[in-house]
GROMACS .gro file of C-alpha atoms in nm:
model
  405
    1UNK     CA    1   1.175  -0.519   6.125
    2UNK     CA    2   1.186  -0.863   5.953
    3UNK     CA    3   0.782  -0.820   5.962
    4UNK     CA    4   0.783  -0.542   5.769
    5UNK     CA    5   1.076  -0.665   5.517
    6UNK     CA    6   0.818  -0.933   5.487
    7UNK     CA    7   0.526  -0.725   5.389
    8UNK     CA    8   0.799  -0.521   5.144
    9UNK     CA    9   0.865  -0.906   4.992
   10UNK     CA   10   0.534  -0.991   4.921
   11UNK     CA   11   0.406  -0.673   4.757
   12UNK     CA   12   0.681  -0.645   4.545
   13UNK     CA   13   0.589  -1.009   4.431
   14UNK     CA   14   0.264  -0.867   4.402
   15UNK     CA   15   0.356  -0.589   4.164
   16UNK     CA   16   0.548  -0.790   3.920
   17UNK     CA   17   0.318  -1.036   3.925
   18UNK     CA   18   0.058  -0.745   3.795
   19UNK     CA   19   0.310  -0.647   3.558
   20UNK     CA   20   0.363  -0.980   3.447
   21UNK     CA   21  -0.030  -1.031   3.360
   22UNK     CA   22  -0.052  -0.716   3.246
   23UNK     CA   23   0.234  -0.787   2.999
   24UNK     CA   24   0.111  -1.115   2.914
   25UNK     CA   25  -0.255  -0.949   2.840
   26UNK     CA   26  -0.119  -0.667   2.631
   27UNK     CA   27   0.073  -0.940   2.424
   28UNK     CA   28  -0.220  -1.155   2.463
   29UNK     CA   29  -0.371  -1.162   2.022
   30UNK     CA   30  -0.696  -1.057   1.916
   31UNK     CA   31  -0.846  -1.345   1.705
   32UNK     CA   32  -1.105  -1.280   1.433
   33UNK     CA   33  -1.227  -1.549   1.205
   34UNK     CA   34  -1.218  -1.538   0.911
   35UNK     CA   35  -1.540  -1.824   0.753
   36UNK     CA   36  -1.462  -1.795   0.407
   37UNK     CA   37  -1.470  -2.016   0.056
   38UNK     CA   38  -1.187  -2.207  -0.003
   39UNK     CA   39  -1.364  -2.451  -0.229
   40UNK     CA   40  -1.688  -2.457  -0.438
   41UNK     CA   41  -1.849  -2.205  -0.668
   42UNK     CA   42  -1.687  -1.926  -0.480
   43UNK     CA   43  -1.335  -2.031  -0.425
   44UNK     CA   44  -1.184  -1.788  -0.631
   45UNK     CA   45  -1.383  -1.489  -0.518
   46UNK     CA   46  -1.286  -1.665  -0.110
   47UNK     CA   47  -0.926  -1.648  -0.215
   48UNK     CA   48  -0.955  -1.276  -0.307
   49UNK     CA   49  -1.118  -1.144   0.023
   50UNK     CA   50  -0.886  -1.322   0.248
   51UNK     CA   51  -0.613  -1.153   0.029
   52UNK     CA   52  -0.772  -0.848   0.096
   53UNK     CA   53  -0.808  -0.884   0.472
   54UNK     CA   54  -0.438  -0.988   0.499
   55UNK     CA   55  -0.331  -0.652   0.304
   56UNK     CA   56  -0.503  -0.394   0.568
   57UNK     CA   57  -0.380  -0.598   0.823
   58UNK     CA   58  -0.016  -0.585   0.738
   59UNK     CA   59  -0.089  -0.238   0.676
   60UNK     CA   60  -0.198  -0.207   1.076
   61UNK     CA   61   0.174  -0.364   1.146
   62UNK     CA   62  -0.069  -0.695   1.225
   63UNK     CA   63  -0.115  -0.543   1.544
   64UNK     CA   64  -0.352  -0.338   1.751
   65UNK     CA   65  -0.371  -0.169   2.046
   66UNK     CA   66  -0.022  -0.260   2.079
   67UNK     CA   67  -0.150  -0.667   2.034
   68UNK     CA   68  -0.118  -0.889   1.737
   69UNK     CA   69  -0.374  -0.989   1.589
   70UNK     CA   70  -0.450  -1.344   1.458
   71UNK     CA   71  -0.665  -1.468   1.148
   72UNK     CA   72  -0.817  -1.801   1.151
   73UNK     CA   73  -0.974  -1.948   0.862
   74UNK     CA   74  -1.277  -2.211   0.798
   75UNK     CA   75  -1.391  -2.283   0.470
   76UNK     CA   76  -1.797  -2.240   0.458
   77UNK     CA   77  -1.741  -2.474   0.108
   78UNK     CA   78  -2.079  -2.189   0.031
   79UNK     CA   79  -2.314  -2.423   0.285
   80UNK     CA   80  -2.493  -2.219   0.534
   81UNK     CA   81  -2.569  -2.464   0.751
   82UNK     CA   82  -2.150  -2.606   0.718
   83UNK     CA   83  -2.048  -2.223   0.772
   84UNK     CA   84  -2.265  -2.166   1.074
   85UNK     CA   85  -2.075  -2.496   1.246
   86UNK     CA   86  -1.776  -2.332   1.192
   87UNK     CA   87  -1.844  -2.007   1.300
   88UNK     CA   88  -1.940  -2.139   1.596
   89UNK     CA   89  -1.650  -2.363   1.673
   90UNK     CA   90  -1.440  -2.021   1.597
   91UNK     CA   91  -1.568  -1.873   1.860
   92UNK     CA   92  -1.649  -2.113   2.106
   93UNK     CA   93  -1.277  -2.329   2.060
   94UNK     CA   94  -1.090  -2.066   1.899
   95UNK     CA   95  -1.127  -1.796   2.076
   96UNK     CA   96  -1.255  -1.562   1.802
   97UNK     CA   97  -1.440  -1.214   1.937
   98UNK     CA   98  -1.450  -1.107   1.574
   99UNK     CA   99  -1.599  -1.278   1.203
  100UNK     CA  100  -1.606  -1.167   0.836
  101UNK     CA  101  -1.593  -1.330   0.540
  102UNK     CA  102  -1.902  -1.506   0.346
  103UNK     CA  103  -1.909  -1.425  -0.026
  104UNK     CA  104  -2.259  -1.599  -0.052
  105UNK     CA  105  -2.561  -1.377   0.037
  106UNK     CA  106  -2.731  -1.692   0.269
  107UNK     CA  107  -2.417  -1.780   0.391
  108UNK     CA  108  -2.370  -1.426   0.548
  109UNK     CA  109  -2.737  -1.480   0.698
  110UNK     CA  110  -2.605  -1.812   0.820
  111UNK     CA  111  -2.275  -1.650   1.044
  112UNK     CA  112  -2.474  -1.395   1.131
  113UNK     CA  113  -2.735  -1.545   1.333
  114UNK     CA  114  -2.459  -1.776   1.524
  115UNK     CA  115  -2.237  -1.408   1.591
  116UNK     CA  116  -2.595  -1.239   1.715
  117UNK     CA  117  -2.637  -1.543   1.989
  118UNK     CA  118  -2.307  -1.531   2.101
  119UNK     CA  119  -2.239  -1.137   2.050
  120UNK     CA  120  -1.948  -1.185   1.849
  121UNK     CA  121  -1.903  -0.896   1.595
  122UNK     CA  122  -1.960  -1.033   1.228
  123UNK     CA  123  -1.826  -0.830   0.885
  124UNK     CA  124  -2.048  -0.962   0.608
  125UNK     CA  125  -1.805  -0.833   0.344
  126UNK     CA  126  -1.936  -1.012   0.035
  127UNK     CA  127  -2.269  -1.051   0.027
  128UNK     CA  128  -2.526  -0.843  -0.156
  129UNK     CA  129  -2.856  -0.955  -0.061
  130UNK     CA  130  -3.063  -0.641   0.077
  131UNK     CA  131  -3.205  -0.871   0.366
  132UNK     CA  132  -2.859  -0.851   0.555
  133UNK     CA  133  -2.954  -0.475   0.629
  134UNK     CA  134  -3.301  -0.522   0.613
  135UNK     CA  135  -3.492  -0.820   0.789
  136UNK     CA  136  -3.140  -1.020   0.858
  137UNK     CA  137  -3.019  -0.707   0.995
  138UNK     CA  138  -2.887  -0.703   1.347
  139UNK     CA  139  -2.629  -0.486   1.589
  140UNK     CA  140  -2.366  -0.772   1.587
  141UNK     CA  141  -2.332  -0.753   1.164
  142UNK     CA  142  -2.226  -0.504   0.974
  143UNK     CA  143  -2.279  -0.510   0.590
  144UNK     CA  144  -1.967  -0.404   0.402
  145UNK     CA  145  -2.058  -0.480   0.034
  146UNK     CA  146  -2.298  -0.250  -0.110
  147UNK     CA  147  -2.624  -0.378  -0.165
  148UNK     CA  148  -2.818  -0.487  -0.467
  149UNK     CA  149  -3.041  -0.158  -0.435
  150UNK     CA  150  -2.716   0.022  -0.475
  151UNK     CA  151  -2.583  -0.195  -0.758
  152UNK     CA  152  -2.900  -0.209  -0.902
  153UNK     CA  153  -2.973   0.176  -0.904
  154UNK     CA  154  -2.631   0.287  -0.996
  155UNK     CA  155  -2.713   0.127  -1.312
  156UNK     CA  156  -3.067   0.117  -1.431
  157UNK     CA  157  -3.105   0.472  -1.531
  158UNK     CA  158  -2.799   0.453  -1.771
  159UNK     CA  159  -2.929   0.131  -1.913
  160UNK     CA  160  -3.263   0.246  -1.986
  161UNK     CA  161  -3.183   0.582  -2.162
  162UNK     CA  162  -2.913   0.420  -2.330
  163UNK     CA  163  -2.907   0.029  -2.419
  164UNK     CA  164  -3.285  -0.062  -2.420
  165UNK     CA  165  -3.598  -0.053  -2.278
  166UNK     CA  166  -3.738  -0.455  -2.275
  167UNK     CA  167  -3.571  -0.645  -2.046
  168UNK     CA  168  -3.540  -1.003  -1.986
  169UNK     CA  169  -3.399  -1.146  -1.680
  170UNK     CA  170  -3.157  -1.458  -1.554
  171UNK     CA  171  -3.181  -1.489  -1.221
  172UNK     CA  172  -2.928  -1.684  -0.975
  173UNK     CA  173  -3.189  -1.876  -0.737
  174UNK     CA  174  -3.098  -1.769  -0.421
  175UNK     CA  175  -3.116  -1.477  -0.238
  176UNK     CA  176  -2.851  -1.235  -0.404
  177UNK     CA  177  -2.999  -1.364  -0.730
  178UNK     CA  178  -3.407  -1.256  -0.660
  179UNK     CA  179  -3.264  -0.961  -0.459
  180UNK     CA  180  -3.050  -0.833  -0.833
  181UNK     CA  181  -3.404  -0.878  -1.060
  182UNK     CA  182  -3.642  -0.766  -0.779
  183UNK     CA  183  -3.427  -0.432  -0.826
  184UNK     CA  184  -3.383  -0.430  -1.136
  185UNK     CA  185  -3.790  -0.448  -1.161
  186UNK     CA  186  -3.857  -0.176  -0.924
  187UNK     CA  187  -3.674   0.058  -1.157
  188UNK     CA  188  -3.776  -0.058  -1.414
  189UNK     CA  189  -4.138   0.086  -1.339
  190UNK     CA  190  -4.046   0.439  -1.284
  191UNK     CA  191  -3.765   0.415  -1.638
  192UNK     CA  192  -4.081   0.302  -1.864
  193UNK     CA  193  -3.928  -0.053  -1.923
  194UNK     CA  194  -4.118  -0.368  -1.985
  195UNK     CA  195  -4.018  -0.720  -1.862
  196UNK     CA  196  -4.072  -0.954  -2.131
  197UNK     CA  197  -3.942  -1.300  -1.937
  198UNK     CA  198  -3.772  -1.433  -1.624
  199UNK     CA  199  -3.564  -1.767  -1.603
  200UNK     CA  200  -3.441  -1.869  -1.259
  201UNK     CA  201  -3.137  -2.076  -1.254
  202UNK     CA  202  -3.021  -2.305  -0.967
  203UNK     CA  203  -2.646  -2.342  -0.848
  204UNK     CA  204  -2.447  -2.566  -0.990
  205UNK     CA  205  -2.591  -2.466  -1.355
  206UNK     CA  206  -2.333  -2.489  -1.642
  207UNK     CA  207  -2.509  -2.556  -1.966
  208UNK     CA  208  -2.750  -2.245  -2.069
  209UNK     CA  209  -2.866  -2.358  -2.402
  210UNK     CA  210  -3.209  -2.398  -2.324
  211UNK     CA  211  -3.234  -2.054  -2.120
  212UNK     CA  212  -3.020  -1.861  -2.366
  213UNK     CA  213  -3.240  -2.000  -2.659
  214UNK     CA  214  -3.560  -1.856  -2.469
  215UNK     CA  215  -3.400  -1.496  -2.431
  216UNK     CA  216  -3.295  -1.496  -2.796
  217UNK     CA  217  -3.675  -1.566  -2.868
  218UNK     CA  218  -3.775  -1.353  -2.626
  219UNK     CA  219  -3.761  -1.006  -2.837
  220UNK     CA  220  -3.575  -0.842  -2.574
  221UNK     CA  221  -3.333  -0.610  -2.591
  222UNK     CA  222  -3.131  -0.573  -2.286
  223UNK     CA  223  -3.041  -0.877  -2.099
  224UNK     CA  224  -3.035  -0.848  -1.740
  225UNK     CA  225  -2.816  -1.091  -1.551
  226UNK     CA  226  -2.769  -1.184  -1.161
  227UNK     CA  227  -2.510  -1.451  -1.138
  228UNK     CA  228  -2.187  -1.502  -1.002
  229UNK     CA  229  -1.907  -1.729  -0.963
  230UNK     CA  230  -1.790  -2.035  -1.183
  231UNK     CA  231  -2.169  -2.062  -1.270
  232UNK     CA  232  -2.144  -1.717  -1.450
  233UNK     CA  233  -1.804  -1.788  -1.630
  234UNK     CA  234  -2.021  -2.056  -1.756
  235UNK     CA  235  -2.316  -1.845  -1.885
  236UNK     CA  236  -2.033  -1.572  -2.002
  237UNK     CA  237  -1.876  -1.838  -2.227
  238UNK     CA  238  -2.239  -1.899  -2.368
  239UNK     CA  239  -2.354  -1.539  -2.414
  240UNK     CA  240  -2.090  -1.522  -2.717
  241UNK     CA  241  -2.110  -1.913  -2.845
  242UNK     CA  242  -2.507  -1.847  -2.884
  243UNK     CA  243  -2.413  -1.505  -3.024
  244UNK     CA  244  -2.661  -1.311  -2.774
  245UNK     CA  245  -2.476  -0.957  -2.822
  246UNK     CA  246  -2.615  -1.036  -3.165
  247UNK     CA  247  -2.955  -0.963  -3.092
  248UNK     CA  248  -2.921  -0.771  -2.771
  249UNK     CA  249  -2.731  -0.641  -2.534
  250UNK     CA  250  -2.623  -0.758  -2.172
  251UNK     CA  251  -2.593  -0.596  -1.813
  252UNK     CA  252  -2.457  -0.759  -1.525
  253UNK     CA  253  -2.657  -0.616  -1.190
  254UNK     CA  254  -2.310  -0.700  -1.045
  255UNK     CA  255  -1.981  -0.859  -1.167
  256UNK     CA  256  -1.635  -0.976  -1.088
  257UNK     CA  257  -1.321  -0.934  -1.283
  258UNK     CA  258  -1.271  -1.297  -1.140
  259UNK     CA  259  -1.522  -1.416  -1.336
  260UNK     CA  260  -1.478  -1.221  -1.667
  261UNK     CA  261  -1.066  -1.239  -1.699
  262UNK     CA  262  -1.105  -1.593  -1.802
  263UNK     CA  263  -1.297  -1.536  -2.106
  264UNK     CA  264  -1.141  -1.441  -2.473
  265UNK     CA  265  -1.129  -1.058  -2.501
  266UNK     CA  266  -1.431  -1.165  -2.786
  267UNK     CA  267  -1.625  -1.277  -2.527
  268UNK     CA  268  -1.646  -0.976  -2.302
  269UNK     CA  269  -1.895  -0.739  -2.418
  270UNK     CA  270  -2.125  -0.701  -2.146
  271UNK     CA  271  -2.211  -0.377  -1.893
  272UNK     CA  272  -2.202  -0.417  -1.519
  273UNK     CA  273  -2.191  -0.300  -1.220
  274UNK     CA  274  -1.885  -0.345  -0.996
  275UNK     CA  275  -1.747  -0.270  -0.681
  276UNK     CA  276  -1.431  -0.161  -0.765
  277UNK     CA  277  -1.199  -0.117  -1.068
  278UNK     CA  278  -0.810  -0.185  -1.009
  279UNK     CA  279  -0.765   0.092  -1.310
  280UNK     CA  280  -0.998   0.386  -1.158
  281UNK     CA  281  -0.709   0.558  -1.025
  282UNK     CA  282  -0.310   0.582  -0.970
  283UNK     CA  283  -0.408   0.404  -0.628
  284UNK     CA  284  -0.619   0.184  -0.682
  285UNK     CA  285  -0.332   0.057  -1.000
  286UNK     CA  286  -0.080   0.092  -0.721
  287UNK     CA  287  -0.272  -0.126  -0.512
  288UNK     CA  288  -0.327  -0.405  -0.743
  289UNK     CA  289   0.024  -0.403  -0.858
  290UNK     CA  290   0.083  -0.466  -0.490
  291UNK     CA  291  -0.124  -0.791  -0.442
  292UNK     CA  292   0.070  -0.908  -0.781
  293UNK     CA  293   0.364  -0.911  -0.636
  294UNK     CA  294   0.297  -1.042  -0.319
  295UNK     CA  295   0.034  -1.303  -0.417
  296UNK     CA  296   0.179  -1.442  -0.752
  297UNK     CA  297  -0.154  -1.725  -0.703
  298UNK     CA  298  -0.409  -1.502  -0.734
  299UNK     CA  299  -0.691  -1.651  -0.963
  300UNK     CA  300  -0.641  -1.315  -1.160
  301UNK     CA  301  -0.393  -1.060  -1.262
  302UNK     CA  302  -0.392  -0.728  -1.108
  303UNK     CA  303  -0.629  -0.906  -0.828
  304UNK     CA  304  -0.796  -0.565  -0.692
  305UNK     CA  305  -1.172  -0.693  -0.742
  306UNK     CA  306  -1.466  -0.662  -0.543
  307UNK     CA  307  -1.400  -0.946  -0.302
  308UNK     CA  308  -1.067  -0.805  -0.251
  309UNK     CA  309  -1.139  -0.464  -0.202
  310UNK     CA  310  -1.493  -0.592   0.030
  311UNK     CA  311  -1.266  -0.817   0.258
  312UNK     CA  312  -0.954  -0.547   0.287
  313UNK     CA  313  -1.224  -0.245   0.359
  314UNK     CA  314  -1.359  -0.469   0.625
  315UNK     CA  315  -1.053  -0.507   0.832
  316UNK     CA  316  -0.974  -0.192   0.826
  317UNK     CA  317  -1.315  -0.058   0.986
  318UNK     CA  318  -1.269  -0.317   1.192
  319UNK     CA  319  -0.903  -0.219   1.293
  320UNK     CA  320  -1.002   0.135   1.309
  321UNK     CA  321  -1.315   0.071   1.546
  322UNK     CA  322  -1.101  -0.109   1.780
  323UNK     CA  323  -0.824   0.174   1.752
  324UNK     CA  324  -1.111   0.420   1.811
  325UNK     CA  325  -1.259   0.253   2.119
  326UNK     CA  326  -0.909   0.198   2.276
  327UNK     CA  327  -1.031  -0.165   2.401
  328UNK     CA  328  -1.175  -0.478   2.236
  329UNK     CA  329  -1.479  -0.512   2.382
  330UNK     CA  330  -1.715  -0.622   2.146
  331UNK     CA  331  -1.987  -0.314   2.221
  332UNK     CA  332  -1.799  -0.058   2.293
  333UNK     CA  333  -1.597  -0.171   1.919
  334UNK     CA  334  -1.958  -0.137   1.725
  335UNK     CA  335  -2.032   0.179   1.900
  336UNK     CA  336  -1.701   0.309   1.760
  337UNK     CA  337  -1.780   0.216   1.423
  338UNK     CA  338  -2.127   0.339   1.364
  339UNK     CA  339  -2.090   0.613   1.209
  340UNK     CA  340  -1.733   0.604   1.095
  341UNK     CA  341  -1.632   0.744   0.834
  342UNK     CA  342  -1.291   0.645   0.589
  343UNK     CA  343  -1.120   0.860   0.357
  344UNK     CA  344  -0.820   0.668   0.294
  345UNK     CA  345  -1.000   0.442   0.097
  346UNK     CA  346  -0.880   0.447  -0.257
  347UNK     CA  347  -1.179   0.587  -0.364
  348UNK     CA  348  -1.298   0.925  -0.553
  349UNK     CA  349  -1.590   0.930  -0.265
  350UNK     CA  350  -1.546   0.838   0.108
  351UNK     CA  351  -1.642   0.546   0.274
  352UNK     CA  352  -1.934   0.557   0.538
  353UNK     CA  353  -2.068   0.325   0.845
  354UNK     CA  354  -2.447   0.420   0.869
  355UNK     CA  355  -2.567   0.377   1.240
  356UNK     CA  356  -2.931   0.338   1.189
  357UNK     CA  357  -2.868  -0.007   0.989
  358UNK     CA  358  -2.491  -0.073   0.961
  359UNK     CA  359  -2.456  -0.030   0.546
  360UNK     CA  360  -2.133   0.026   0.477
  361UNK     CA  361  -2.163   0.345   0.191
  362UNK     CA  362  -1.853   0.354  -0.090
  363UNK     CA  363  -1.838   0.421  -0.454
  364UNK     CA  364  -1.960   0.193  -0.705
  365UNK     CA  365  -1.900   0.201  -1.097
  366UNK     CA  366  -2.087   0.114  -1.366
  367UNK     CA  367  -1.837  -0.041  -1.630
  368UNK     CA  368  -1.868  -0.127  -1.995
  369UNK     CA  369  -1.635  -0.461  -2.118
  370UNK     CA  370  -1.413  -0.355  -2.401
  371UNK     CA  371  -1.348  -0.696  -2.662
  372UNK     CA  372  -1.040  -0.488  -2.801
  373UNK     CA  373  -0.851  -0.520  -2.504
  374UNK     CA  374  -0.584  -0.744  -2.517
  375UNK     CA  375  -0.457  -0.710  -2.126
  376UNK     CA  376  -0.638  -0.707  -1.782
  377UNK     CA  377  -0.730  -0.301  -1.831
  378UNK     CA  378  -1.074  -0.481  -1.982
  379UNK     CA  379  -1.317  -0.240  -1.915
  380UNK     CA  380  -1.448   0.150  -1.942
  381UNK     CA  381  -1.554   0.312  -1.657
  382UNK     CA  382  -1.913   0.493  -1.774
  383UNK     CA  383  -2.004   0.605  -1.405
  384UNK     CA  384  -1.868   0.647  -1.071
  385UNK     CA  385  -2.156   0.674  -0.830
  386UNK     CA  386  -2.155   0.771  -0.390
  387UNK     CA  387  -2.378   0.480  -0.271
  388UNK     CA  388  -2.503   0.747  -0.082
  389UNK     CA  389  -2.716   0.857  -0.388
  390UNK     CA  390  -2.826   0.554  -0.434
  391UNK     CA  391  -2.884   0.352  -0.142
  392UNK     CA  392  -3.224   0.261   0.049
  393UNK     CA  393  -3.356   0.595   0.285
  394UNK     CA  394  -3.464   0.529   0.647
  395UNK     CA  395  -3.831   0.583   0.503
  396UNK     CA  396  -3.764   0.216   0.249
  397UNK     CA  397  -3.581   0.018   0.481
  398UNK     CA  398  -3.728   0.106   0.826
  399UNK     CA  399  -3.524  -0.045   1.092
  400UNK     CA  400  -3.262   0.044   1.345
  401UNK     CA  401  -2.983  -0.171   1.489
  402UNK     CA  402  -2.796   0.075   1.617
  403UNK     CA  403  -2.651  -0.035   1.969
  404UNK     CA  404  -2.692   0.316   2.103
  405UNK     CA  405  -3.060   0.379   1.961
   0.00000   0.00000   0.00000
């Protein structure tokens, strides 16, 4: 008898010792880092995603799959080489199965090759650059922000028929930067436009009198710009103090609201692609009025902008995947996602997660800058476009990363 009172004794212990662990692993937080500008060239458009990230997750509850879930930042300060060191120590001390974040196009590249050797599942959520889907592409990155071929295409058509048909480019000299132009001239040869002049300029530029003098004299008369950050409020200053929308006019390949709020309403006259527009829709207002509220230190007023939308559209595939798969594991979460699609997304068209290469497909505008406007509702919406219309076939970007192909 006291045998088997014995053997009752120790697998009781036994099965609250498995509901113990159990417990403790169902409590037990999912970490995903988050390797993002704080400082630099970028720090404002850094600040924006993470505020985006933190929205969907406190829409999730901050949980999932009944876990919470933990964000842990680095600052990549816009180095690759100072963002790969701490991606790595995010997952290799911290814990972290999951990455987004970047902003900078070789940045992105940068994560992404320290997530592929460890199989950590990275969000590239700001970056442009067509080589994350195309020869940086891999199965552990996804590419949330639509690509330059995108931008680029949702645009040139309009600006050809409409604004002007010699075109004269400034180029950011990086990646993102050559990957903007070498759209922009690819439709150009199909829209009947001639290139009349190229300047590349390197980071860290903030006086553009010599470059803005050679586009005046260039006889152009469409300017066609790639730059971002506190570079480009730079250049934006310029563009009026040199009185460019004189002589021509001026379209962004891509632009942030971050970047053009700053400016006198005098001084924004430009077109541009964006990402998003906090005033498309009674959602995307709502939204934005949101983040004022609860983030009274955004770097700009109604703070829905690209970054912000990229970085909260992120988390929520991400969320979602995980949801979907009913476990974290890190390839059984990516085989979730491909091919997801999100309707709840703010947007007049849905997003999609293409399989074959992991783009990430949602709307994009094309936007004209009112000077009138007194406020932050600075711009006209000309165009909402479905990246699907516009994006690179299987037949131009031949690859596939797909972890089930």
């Amino acid at each position: 008898m006291m045998t088997r009172i014995g053997k009752l004794m120790v697998l009781t212990c036994v099965f609250v010792l498995v509901g113990a662990l159990t417990a403790l692993a169902a409590e037990e937080p999912i970490k995903i880092g988050i390797v993002s500008p704080v400082s630099g060239n970028y720090g404002d458009h850094g600040k924006l995603e993470r505020m985006g990230m933190k929205a969907a997750l406190e829409e999730f509850g901050s949980k999932v799959l009944g876990r919470p879930v933990e964000l842990v930042v680095a600052d990549s300060e816009t180095n690759p080489d100072v963002a790969a060191r701490r991606a790595r120590r995010l997952i290799e001390v911290d814990g972290c199965k999951y990455l987004m974040g970047a902003v900078s196009s070789s940045v992105a590249a940068a994560i992404s090759a320290v997530a592929t050797e460890n199989k950590v599942l990275y969000f590239a959520t700001n970056g442009n650059s067509d080589s994350l889907n195309a020869s940086k592409a891999n199965t552990y990155m996804f590419h949330v922000a639509p690509s330059m071929a995108m931008l680029v295409r949702g645009g040139a058509d309009y600006v050809a028929k409409n604004i002007g048909k010699k075109w004269f480019y400034i180029t950011h000299d990086y990646s993102w930067g050559h990957s903007g132009t070498a759209w922009a001239r690819a439709s150009a040869k199909n829209l009947g436009v001639t290139e009349v002049g190229e300047i590349k300029v390197p980071l860290g530029t903030r006086d553009f009198s010599s470059q803005l003098l050679q586009a005046r004299q260039s006889g152009a008369d469409v300017l066609v710009v790639t730059m971002a950050g506190f570079d480009n409020v730079a250049l934006l200053k310029q563009l009026a103090e040199y009185r460019i929308y004189d002589k021509m006019k001026v379209w962004y390949t891509l632009m942030e609201f971050v970047d053009m709020w700053p400016l006198k309403p005098e001084q924004r006259q430009a077109y541009a692609n964006v990402e998003v527009y906090w005033n498309e829709n009674d959602k995307t207002r709502a939204f934005a009025e949101m983040l004022q509220k609860t983030n009274p230190d955004a770097p700009c007023p109604m703070p829905l902008d690209n970054g912000t939308y990229e970085g909260w559209l992120a988390m929520k595939i991400l969320l979602t995947g995980i949801q979907k798969a009913g476990t974290d594991d890190v390839d059984s979460v990516i085989k979730a996602i491909e091919g997801l699609e999100i309707k709840d997304n703010m947007r007049k068209y849905p997003t999609r997660v293409r399989a074959w290469d992991h783009q990430v497909l949602t709307q994009i505008d094309l936007i004209k800058a009112n000077p009138k406007a007194t406020g932050p509702a600075m711009w006209d919406v000309i165009d909402e476009v479905d990246a699907a219309t516009v994006a690179r076939t299987k037949a131009e970007n031949p690859i596939n990363v797909s972890i089930s192909k």
